[in-house]
Amino acid sequence: MVVVLLEDLVRLFQEYSEVEKRYAEELKSITSKFRHPLLKALIESVAQDSLKHSLMYQALAEIARGGLPFLTEEELEYIREGIAKHIQAEAEMIAKAKKLLEESKEPYSKLILAAILDDERRHHTLLLDIHDKVAVKEKFGEEELWDAVWKDSPWHGTPGG
């Protein structure tokens, strides 16, 4: 059985974050010499994904260091409303990209439109997951309250045990 220490996990996430960032910079430097718009767009989109991965690994390192902060009700509502609006926008973009892909005859256009459609579908799924699983108010009922107060107490709610 492999045991990974928390500090090692944080270091690993930070290392991966830096690797992704360097990879993105390398790809961007390659495209600076391109004149071909299709190749430039495709390779720069991979570079953008690498930057995104770098941010995600950095977030994982921060979570491993100290967990997640609680969100206020106001923050949750703001997130829910914003994400709901973007879920609708992504659904519209999926429909538009799908229609353009179906109507396209040119192979380069089909390649880019297929990549866009794939991204839009992943974005839509991710936003739905965030809306349904992350941007929800934590349930903290009476049972959780009593567990939080007394579960590890040596007296379990009675004076002196």
PDB file of C-alpha atoms in Angstrom:
ATOM      1  CA  MET A   1       0.000   0.000   0.000  1.00  0.00           C
ATOM      2  CA  VAL A   2       1.367   3.402  -1.000  1.00  0.00           C
ATOM      3  CA  VAL A   3       0.968   6.178   1.547  1.00  0.00           C
ATOM      4  CA  VAL A   4       1.136   9.703   0.169  1.00  0.00           C
ATOM      5  CA  LEU A   5       1.890  12.410   2.685  1.00  0.00           C
ATOM      6  CA  LEU A   6      -0.157  15.587   2.457  1.00  0.00           C
ATOM      7  CA  GLU A   7       2.982  17.690   1.866  1.00  0.00           C
ATOM      8  CA  ASP A   8       3.981  15.349  -0.965  1.00  0.00           C
ATOM      9  CA  LEU A   9       0.547  15.679  -2.527  1.00  0.00           C
ATOM     10  CA  VAL A  10       0.704  19.475  -2.341  1.00  0.00           C
ATOM     11  CA  ARG A  11       4.173  19.422  -3.940  1.00  0.00           C
ATOM     12  CA  LEU A  12       2.983  17.045  -6.650  1.00  0.00           C
ATOM     13  CA  PHE A  13       0.003  19.259  -7.530  1.00  0.00           C
ATOM     14  CA  GLN A  14       2.260  22.331  -7.604  1.00  0.00           C
ATOM     15  CA  GLU A  15       4.767  20.533  -9.815  1.00  0.00           C
ATOM     16  CA  TYR A  16       2.045  19.476 -12.249  1.00  0.00           C
ATOM     17  CA  SER A  17       0.725  23.041 -12.260  1.00  0.00           C
ATOM     18  CA  GLU A  18       4.154  24.331 -13.278  1.00  0.00           C
ATOM     19  CA  VAL A  19       4.576  21.620 -15.934  1.00  0.00           C
ATOM     20  CA  GLU A  20       1.233  22.562 -17.505  1.00  0.00           C
ATOM     21  CA  LYS A  21       2.129  26.258 -17.400  1.00  0.00           C
ATOM     22  CA  ARG A  22       5.500  25.641 -19.112  1.00  0.00           C
ATOM     23  CA  TYR A  23       3.822  23.427 -21.708  1.00  0.00           C
ATOM     24  CA  ALA A  24       1.322  26.199 -22.485  1.00  0.00           C
ATOM     25  CA  GLU A  25       4.124  28.735 -22.872  1.00  0.00           C
ATOM     26  CA  GLU A  26       6.031  26.406 -25.215  1.00  0.00           C
ATOM     27  CA  LEU A  27       2.974  25.883 -27.386  1.00  0.00           C
ATOM     28  CA  LYS A  28       2.286  29.633 -27.518  1.00  0.00           C
ATOM     29  CA  SER A  29       5.873  30.294 -28.594  1.00  0.00           C
ATOM     30  CA  ILE A  30       5.529  27.736 -31.402  1.00  0.00           C
ATOM     31  CA  THR A  31       2.367  29.374 -32.720  1.00  0.00           C
ATOM     32  CA  SER A  32       3.983  32.809 -32.782  1.00  0.00           C
ATOM     33  CA  LYS A  33       5.760  31.658 -35.943  1.00  0.00           C
ATOM     34  CA  PHE A  34       2.561  30.353 -37.625  1.00  0.00           C
ATOM     35  CA  ARG A  35       0.650  32.164 -40.310  1.00  0.00           C
ATOM     36  CA  HIS A  36      -1.867  29.362 -40.808  1.00  0.00           C
ATOM     37  CA  PRO A  37      -5.008  30.395 -38.862  1.00  0.00           C
ATOM     38  CA  LEU A  38      -6.375  26.862 -38.422  1.00  0.00           C
ATOM     39  CA  LEU A  39      -3.170  25.400 -36.993  1.00  0.00           C
ATOM     40  CA  LYS A  40      -2.622  28.466 -34.838  1.00  0.00           C
ATOM     41  CA  ALA A  41      -6.155  28.310 -33.425  1.00  0.00           C
ATOM     42  CA  LEU A  42      -6.009  24.586 -32.698  1.00  0.00           C
ATOM     43  CA  ILE A  43      -2.586  24.632 -31.045  1.00  0.00           C
ATOM     44  CA  GLU A  44      -3.368  27.782 -29.053  1.00  0.00           C
ATOM     45  CA  SER A  45      -6.561  26.125 -27.820  1.00  0.00           C
ATOM     46  CA  VAL A  46      -4.433  23.257 -26.484  1.00  0.00           C
ATOM     47  CA  ALA A  47      -2.193  25.870 -24.820  1.00  0.00           C
ATOM     48  CA  GLN A  48      -5.286  27.439 -23.209  1.00  0.00           C
ATOM     49  CA  ASP A  49      -6.344  24.029 -21.915  1.00  0.00           C
ATOM     50  CA  SER A  50      -2.872  23.588 -20.402  1.00  0.00           C
ATOM     51  CA  LEU A  51      -3.236  26.937 -18.619  1.00  0.00           C
ATOM     52  CA  LYS A  52      -6.632  25.770 -17.363  1.00  0.00           C
ATOM     53  CA  HIS A  53      -5.061  22.541 -16.098  1.00  0.00           C
ATOM     54  CA  SER A  54      -2.357  24.567 -14.350  1.00  0.00           C
ATOM     55  CA  LEU A  55      -5.038  26.542 -12.496  1.00  0.00           C
ATOM     56  CA  MET A  56      -6.853  23.340 -11.561  1.00  0.00           C
ATOM     57  CA  TYR A  57      -3.706  21.703 -10.181  1.00  0.00           C
ATOM     58  CA  GLN A  58      -3.005  24.871  -8.197  1.00  0.00           C
ATOM     59  CA  ALA A  59      -6.541  24.715  -6.774  1.00  0.00           C
ATOM     60  CA  LEU A  60      -5.980  21.069  -5.812  1.00  0.00           C
ATOM     61  CA  ALA A  61      -2.775  22.075  -4.002  1.00  0.00           C
ATOM     62  CA  GLU A  62      -4.648  24.777  -2.074  1.00  0.00           C
ATOM     63  CA  ILE A  63      -7.427  22.343  -1.158  1.00  0.00           C
ATOM     64  CA  ALA A  64      -4.864  19.768   0.024  1.00  0.00           C
ATOM     65  CA  ARG A  65      -3.256  22.461   2.201  1.00  0.00           C
ATOM     66  CA  GLY A  66      -6.390  23.478   4.021  1.00  0.00           C
ATOM     67  CA  GLY A  67      -9.695  22.418   2.613  1.00  0.00           C
ATOM     68  CA  LEU A  68     -12.426  24.537   1.138  1.00  0.00           C
ATOM     69  CA  PRO A  69     -13.875  27.725   2.594  1.00  0.00           C
ATOM     70  CA  PHE A  70     -17.582  27.827   3.373  1.00  0.00           C
ATOM     71  CA  LEU A  71     -19.616  29.971   1.021  1.00  0.00           C
ATOM     72  CA  THR A  72     -22.101  32.497   2.320  1.00  0.00           C
ATOM     73  CA  GLU A  73     -25.719  32.283   1.212  1.00  0.00           C
ATOM     74  CA  GLU A  74     -25.144  35.449  -0.829  1.00  0.00           C
ATOM     75  CA  GLU A  75     -22.126  33.893  -2.598  1.00  0.00           C
ATOM     76  CA  LEU A  76     -24.056  30.697  -3.299  1.00  0.00           C
ATOM     77  CA  GLU A  77     -26.969  32.606  -4.789  1.00  0.00           C
ATOM     78  CA  TYR A  78     -24.643  34.687  -6.960  1.00  0.00           C
ATOM     79  CA  ILE A  79     -22.897  31.510  -8.192  1.00  0.00           C
ATOM     80  CA  ARG A  80     -26.188  29.685  -8.831  1.00  0.00           C
ATOM     81  CA  GLU A  81     -27.650  32.579 -10.818  1.00  0.00           C
ATOM     82  CA  GLY A  82     -24.499  33.122 -12.853  1.00  0.00           C
ATOM     83  CA  ILE A  83     -24.057  29.444 -13.610  1.00  0.00           C
ATOM     84  CA  ALA A  84     -27.724  28.998 -14.530  1.00  0.00           C
ATOM     85  CA  LYS A  85     -27.375  31.808 -17.073  1.00  0.00           C
ATOM     86  CA  HIS A  86     -24.253  30.226 -18.562  1.00  0.00           C
ATOM     87  CA  ILE A  87     -25.840  26.763 -18.664  1.00  0.00           C
ATOM     88  CA  GLN A  88     -28.484  28.244 -20.949  1.00  0.00           C
ATOM     89  CA  ALA A  89     -25.829  30.034 -23.036  1.00  0.00           C
ATOM     90  CA  GLU A  90     -23.837  26.806 -23.436  1.00  0.00           C
ATOM     91  CA  ALA A  91     -26.988  24.944 -24.528  1.00  0.00           C
ATOM     92  CA  GLU A  92     -27.558  27.590 -27.200  1.00  0.00           C
ATOM     93  CA  MET A  93     -23.918  27.390 -28.346  1.00  0.00           C
ATOM     94  CA  ILE A  94     -24.161  23.591 -28.557  1.00  0.00           C
ATOM     95  CA  ALA A  95     -27.188  23.903 -30.846  1.00  0.00           C
ATOM     96  CA  LYS A  96     -25.465  26.519 -33.031  1.00  0.00           C
ATOM     97  CA  ALA A  97     -22.182  24.598 -33.290  1.00  0.00           C
ATOM     98  CA  LYS A  98     -24.047  21.360 -34.061  1.00  0.00           C
ATOM     99  CA  LYS A  99     -26.028  23.063 -36.840  1.00  0.00           C
ATOM    100  CA  LEU A 100     -22.899  24.618 -38.332  1.00  0.00           C
ATOM    101  CA  LEU A 101     -21.069  21.277 -38.201  1.00  0.00           C
ATOM    102  CA  GLU A 102     -23.947  19.471 -39.909  1.00  0.00           C
ATOM    103  CA  GLU A 103     -24.083  22.103 -42.674  1.00  0.00           C
ATOM    104  CA  SER A 104     -20.323  22.371 -43.186  1.00  0.00           C
ATOM    105  CA  LYS A 105     -18.723  20.743 -46.212  1.00  0.00           C
ATOM    106  CA  GLU A 106     -15.140  21.988 -45.830  1.00  0.00           C
ATOM    107  CA  PRO A 107     -12.839  19.588 -43.866  1.00  0.00           C
ATOM    108  CA  TYR A 108     -10.954  22.304 -41.938  1.00  0.00           C
ATOM    109  CA  SER A 109     -14.207  23.890 -40.828  1.00  0.00           C
ATOM    110  CA  LYS A 110     -15.558  20.499 -39.783  1.00  0.00           C
ATOM    111  CA  LEU A 111     -12.410  19.887 -37.702  1.00  0.00           C
ATOM    112  CA  ILE A 112     -12.711  23.177 -35.820  1.00  0.00           C
ATOM    113  CA  LEU A 113     -16.491  22.967 -35.427  1.00  0.00           C
ATOM    114  CA  ALA A 114     -16.228  19.424 -34.056  1.00  0.00           C
ATOM    115  CA  ALA A 115     -13.645  20.630 -31.506  1.00  0.00           C
ATOM    116  CA  ILE A 116     -15.868  23.563 -30.549  1.00  0.00           C
ATOM    117  CA  LEU A 117     -18.924  21.320 -30.185  1.00  0.00           C
ATOM    118  CA  ASP A 118     -16.965  18.892 -28.003  1.00  0.00           C
ATOM    119  CA  ASP A 119     -15.774  21.767 -25.774  1.00  0.00           C
ATOM    120  CA  GLU A 120     -19.268  23.257 -25.516  1.00  0.00           C
ATOM    121  CA  ARG A 121     -20.681  19.888 -24.454  1.00  0.00           C
ATOM    122  CA  ARG A 122     -17.971  19.466 -21.795  1.00  0.00           C
ATOM    123  CA  HIS A 123     -18.547  23.031 -20.566  1.00  0.00           C
ATOM    124  CA  HIS A 124     -22.279  22.416 -20.344  1.00  0.00           C
ATOM    125  CA  THR A 125     -21.799  19.178 -18.387  1.00  0.00           C
ATOM    126  CA  LEU A 126     -19.264  20.802 -16.059  1.00  0.00           C
ATOM    127  CA  LEU A 127     -21.533  23.780 -15.360  1.00  0.00           C
ATOM    128  CA  LEU A 128     -24.450  21.448 -14.652  1.00  0.00           C
ATOM    129  CA  ASP A 129     -22.262  19.483 -12.214  1.00  0.00           C
ATOM    130  CA  ILE A 130     -21.104  22.678 -10.510  1.00  0.00           C
ATOM    131  CA  HIS A 131     -24.677  23.925 -10.250  1.00  0.00           C
ATOM    132  CA  ASP A 132     -26.011  20.617  -8.900  1.00  0.00           C
ATOM    133  CA  LYS A 133     -23.112  19.481  -6.707  1.00  0.00           C
ATOM    134  CA  VAL A 134     -21.025  22.452  -5.677  1.00  0.00           C
ATOM    135  CA  ALA A 135     -23.194  25.555  -5.716  1.00  0.00           C
ATOM    136  CA  VAL A 136     -25.667  24.131  -3.233  1.00  0.00           C
ATOM    137  CA  LYS A 137     -26.174  25.128   0.343  1.00  0.00           C
ATOM    138  CA  GLU A 138     -24.557  22.740   2.774  1.00  0.00           C
ATOM    139  CA  LYS A 139     -27.155  20.789   4.700  1.00  0.00           C
ATOM    140  CA  PHE A 140     -26.429  21.184   8.384  1.00  0.00           C
ATOM    141  CA  GLY A 141     -29.348  19.710  10.259  1.00  0.00           C
ATOM    142  CA  GLU A 142     -29.949  18.946  13.907  1.00  0.00           C
ATOM    143  CA  GLU A 143     -28.173  15.583  13.759  1.00  0.00           C
ATOM    144  CA  GLU A 144     -25.047  17.152  12.247  1.00  0.00           C
ATOM    145  CA  LEU A 145     -25.164  19.900  14.882  1.00  0.00           C
ATOM    146  CA  TRP A 146     -25.267  17.406  17.751  1.00  0.00           C
ATOM    147  CA  ASP A 147     -22.504  15.332  16.156  1.00  0.00           C
ATOM    148  CA  ALA A 148     -20.358  18.438  15.762  1.00  0.00           C
ATOM    149  CA  VAL A 149     -20.911  19.465  19.388  1.00  0.00           C
ATOM    150  CA  TRP A 150     -20.836  16.130  21.213  1.00  0.00           C
ATOM    151  CA  LYS A 151     -19.463  13.341  19.040  1.00  0.00           C
ATOM    152  CA  ASP A 152     -15.856  13.635  20.246  1.00  0.00           C
ATOM    153  CA  SER A 153     -16.709  14.953  23.695  1.00  0.00           C
ATOM    154  CA  PRO A 154     -15.715  12.650  26.571  1.00  0.00           C
ATOM    155  CA  TRP A 155     -18.964  13.579  28.370  1.00  0.00           C
ATOM    156  CA  HIS A 156     -21.383  13.102  25.459  1.00  0.00           C
ATOM    157  CA  GLY A 157     -23.696  15.802  26.741  1.00  0.00           C
ATOM    158  CA  THR A 158     -23.747  15.005  30.429  1.00  0.00           C
ATOM    159  CA  PRO A 159     -21.800  16.808  33.142  1.00  0.00           C
ATOM    160  CA  GLY A 160     -18.698  14.841  34.045  1.00  0.00           C
ATOM    161  CA  GLY A 161     -19.486  11.834  31.840  1.00  0.00           C
TER     162      GLY A 161
END
